[in-house]
Amino acid sequence: MLMSEFDFDPWSLEPYGGMWILLMSVVLLVIAVALSRMRSLGLEKDMAIASIRGGIQIMAMGFLLYALFGLEDLLLWTVVIAFIATMVVVGTYTSAKRAKGLPDPARATFWGLALATLITLGAMLGLRVLPMRPEFVIPIAGMVVGNSMNATSLSLNRLLAETRGFRSRIEARMLLGADAETSLRPHVRSAVRSSLIPTLDSLKTLGIVFIPGGMTGMLMGGVDPIWAAQYQLVIFFMILCSGAIATVVSTTLATKQLTKDGVTLVDLPEEDEE
Amino acid sequence: MTKGHVHKLEITELSLELGGRTILEDISLDVHHGETVCILGGSGAGKSMLLRTIVRLHEPTKGRILLDGEPVTAMDPSTLRRRVSLVQQSPAMLEGTVEENIRFGLELVGAGPEVIRERIDASLKAASLDESFLGRRAEKLSGGERQRVAIARAHALCPEVFLLDEPTAALDPRRTMEVERAIQSLKGDADFMMIIVTHDVEQARRLGDRTVLMRRGRIVAEGDSGSLIEDLDPEERARYMGELACMEHEDKEGDVDE
């Protein structure tokens, strides 16, 4: 039986109703919190705060979209663009927190995310893969920005860790006449590579190990499964491409910040306990 | 690869502050072509920082460093570091083999295969290493061997000034002798100047033409390597010998190399 045969009511407390599923899914949260407590992971508070914060945000997003889909063209697209810009800005600062120690982390993450989003979304809209409709553009922009943000965080975090850990080796290269950028290059490479591995692994096992959120949503919405699969693949290529752009751009900018005028490495403060 | 040579390295009223702390204060020092100067001092004296500042791993807060009259801060850092080679204390090996370590700098300047071959041979000899080392993984070598690989890969670039930072710290006497032999053979070549940082008075006597004594970022005495320490007044001398002995002790404790 397809889920779409249900008549959804967001406010219903009957089984499968909106309020019901929210309440019932708290069971999963309780399990996660219990595990954290049992193993002394110290994540209980984080889990609770993240769930409440995420919950409020996604519900706000739901209401906004609900209101948005009723708007007229010009206003509609203004709001859509504002929406995507907000995603990029929030992503910028979230990712920048993982790159503490850089003189100006937000600068590196902003250009990475902005270019990645602009290029991938622009290309897919221009090539008429993505229809110019907010119900497509907004969720897909969300996936692109979100995944690019994760990749950017991973790559900068790794780049900083390697710069700290391999400082003497980086300096050894500089002392043999390599400029600062060349001396950092192997570490930039490993940072970018490692940040793209999760996406690549997901792509490799796509359809076998996991059916991603986008496709899940489409299937639940009653879309033709073949078309849903095709579209999911497109989304994955977008994620891969935007991840590559975001990490390459942001690590390039970070590299410039890590070297003082290409002469020497900046002093990195000790890493915070995360 | 042709090489010129620096006639004079001139350090004038050099100061360095890092993170609000004074690391070097009012250092003035001249070194001439063919000369080997040892910098002697306890830990925290600023010896290593002085060498790092010469090759612009730190930018001086005040003062000047001139190579034949040209300020190092006006030079392209890569060119500077090829002309003035710093071999760091417990030098980090690059990934790969000893040969790759030596090739790295040569390939950066676009040296051809024949030149590379020739430079590898010459620098192995200069560092008292033989061909059997070329294929070995640099990171797996012992402390003394790594030190000599670092000397070899620096030597390959035909530097005009050699800066050696504690070349034998944390090495046992036999390894120390091997490294010192390599340094003596470099000195035999003598077409450059050398500054060697050490905390070992005897080593300064063995290797240096002249010795400079540093303490808390300042130069406190300068003179003939053989007699510098003896010439200090007894109280000063006792203090330095004490500080240096402390470092010797720390080294032994940290000796996990071999």
PDB file of C-alpha atoms in Angstrom, chain A residues 166-180 182-183 186-187 260-265 267, chain B residues 18 52 55-59 77-78 81-82 85-86 88 92-95 101 104-105 108 139 153-154 157:
ATOM      1  CA  PHE A 166      52.572  18.073  10.011  1.00  0.00           C
ATOM      2  CA  ARG A 167      53.882  21.548  10.653  1.00  0.00           C
ATOM      3  CA  SER A 168      57.509  20.474  10.764  1.00  0.00           C
ATOM      4  CA  ARG A 169      57.144  18.528   7.527  1.00  0.00           C
ATOM      5  CA  ILE A 170      55.463  21.481   5.834  1.00  0.00           C
ATOM      6  CA  GLU A 171      58.278  23.691   7.044  1.00  0.00           C
ATOM      7  CA  ALA A 172      60.798  21.136   5.820  1.00  0.00           C
ATOM      8  CA  ARG A 173      59.360  21.536   2.313  1.00  0.00           C
ATOM      9  CA  MET A 174      59.524  25.298   2.621  1.00  0.00           C
ATOM     10  CA  LEU A 175      63.124  25.071   3.763  1.00  0.00           C
ATOM     11  CA  LEU A 176      63.914  23.103   0.603  1.00  0.00           C
ATOM     12  CA  GLY A 177      62.694  25.989  -1.485  1.00  0.00           C
ATOM     13  CA  ALA A 178      59.013  25.147  -1.952  1.00  0.00           C
ATOM     14  CA  ASP A 179      56.645  28.087  -1.637  1.00  0.00           C
ATOM     15  CA  ALA A 180      54.099  27.906   1.154  1.00  0.00           C
ATOM     16  CA  THR A 182      53.277  23.979  -2.657  1.00  0.00           C
ATOM     17  CA  SER A 183      54.344  22.918   0.818  1.00  0.00           C
ATOM     18  CA  PRO A 186      49.663  17.333  -0.166  1.00  0.00           C
ATOM     19  CA  HIS A 187      47.612  18.242   2.902  1.00  0.00           C
ATOM     20  CA  LYS A 260      51.487  34.909   5.507  1.00  0.00           C
ATOM     21  CA  ASP A 261      51.980  36.367   2.028  1.00  0.00           C
ATOM     22  CA  GLY A 262      53.255  32.968   0.924  1.00  0.00           C
ATOM     23  CA  VAL A 263      56.310  33.434   3.158  1.00  0.00           C
ATOM     24  CA  THR A 264      55.550  31.492   6.306  1.00  0.00           C
ATOM     25  CA  LEU A 265      52.832  29.572   8.129  1.00  0.00           C
ATOM     26  CA  ASP A 267      50.591  30.309  14.153  1.00  0.00           C
TER      27      ASP A 267
ATOM     28  CA  LEU B  18      55.844  36.411  19.043  1.00  0.00           C
ATOM     29  CA  ARG B  52      64.326  30.455  11.846  1.00  0.00           C
ATOM     30  CA  VAL B  55      65.251  32.160   6.717  1.00  0.00           C
ATOM     31  CA  ARG B  56      62.022  34.093   7.331  1.00  0.00           C
ATOM     32  CA  LEU B  57      60.029  31.408   9.090  1.00  0.00           C
ATOM     33  CA  HIS B  58      59.442  34.369  11.384  1.00  0.00           C
ATOM     34  CA  GLU B  59      59.482  37.989  10.382  1.00  0.00           C
ATOM     35  CA  PRO B  77      61.481  33.316   0.304  1.00  0.00           C
ATOM     36  CA  SER B  78      62.088  30.247  -1.874  1.00  0.00           C
ATOM     37  CA  ARG B  81      65.839  29.300   1.550  1.00  0.00           C
ATOM     38  CA  ARG B  82      67.771  27.683  -1.289  1.00  0.00           C
ATOM     39  CA  SER B  85      69.663  26.252   4.140  1.00  0.00           C
ATOM     40  CA  LEU B  86      68.271  25.536   7.590  1.00  0.00           C
ATOM     41  CA  GLN B  88      66.049  21.848  11.774  1.00  0.00           C
ATOM     42  CA  ALA B  92      60.993  16.031   9.620  1.00  0.00           C
ATOM     43  CA  MET B  93      61.381  13.620   6.750  1.00  0.00           C
ATOM     44  CA  LEU B  94      59.214  14.041   3.675  1.00  0.00           C
ATOM     45  CA  GLU B  95      57.085  11.078   2.631  1.00  0.00           C
ATOM     46  CA  ASN B 101      63.734  13.535  -0.054  1.00  0.00           C
ATOM     47  CA  PHE B 104      62.299  17.201  -3.824  1.00  0.00           C
ATOM     48  CA  GLY B 105      64.177  20.486  -3.804  1.00  0.00           C
ATOM     49  CA  LEU B 108      61.349  22.252  -7.709  1.00  0.00           C
ATOM     50  CA  GLU B 139      60.683   8.035   8.047  1.00  0.00           C
ATOM     51  CA  ARG B 153      68.878  17.119   0.909  1.00  0.00           C
ATOM     52  CA  ALA B 154      69.901  20.626   1.947  1.00  0.00           C
ATOM     53  CA  LEU B 157      70.628  22.560  -3.405  1.00  0.00           C
TER      54      LEU B 157
END
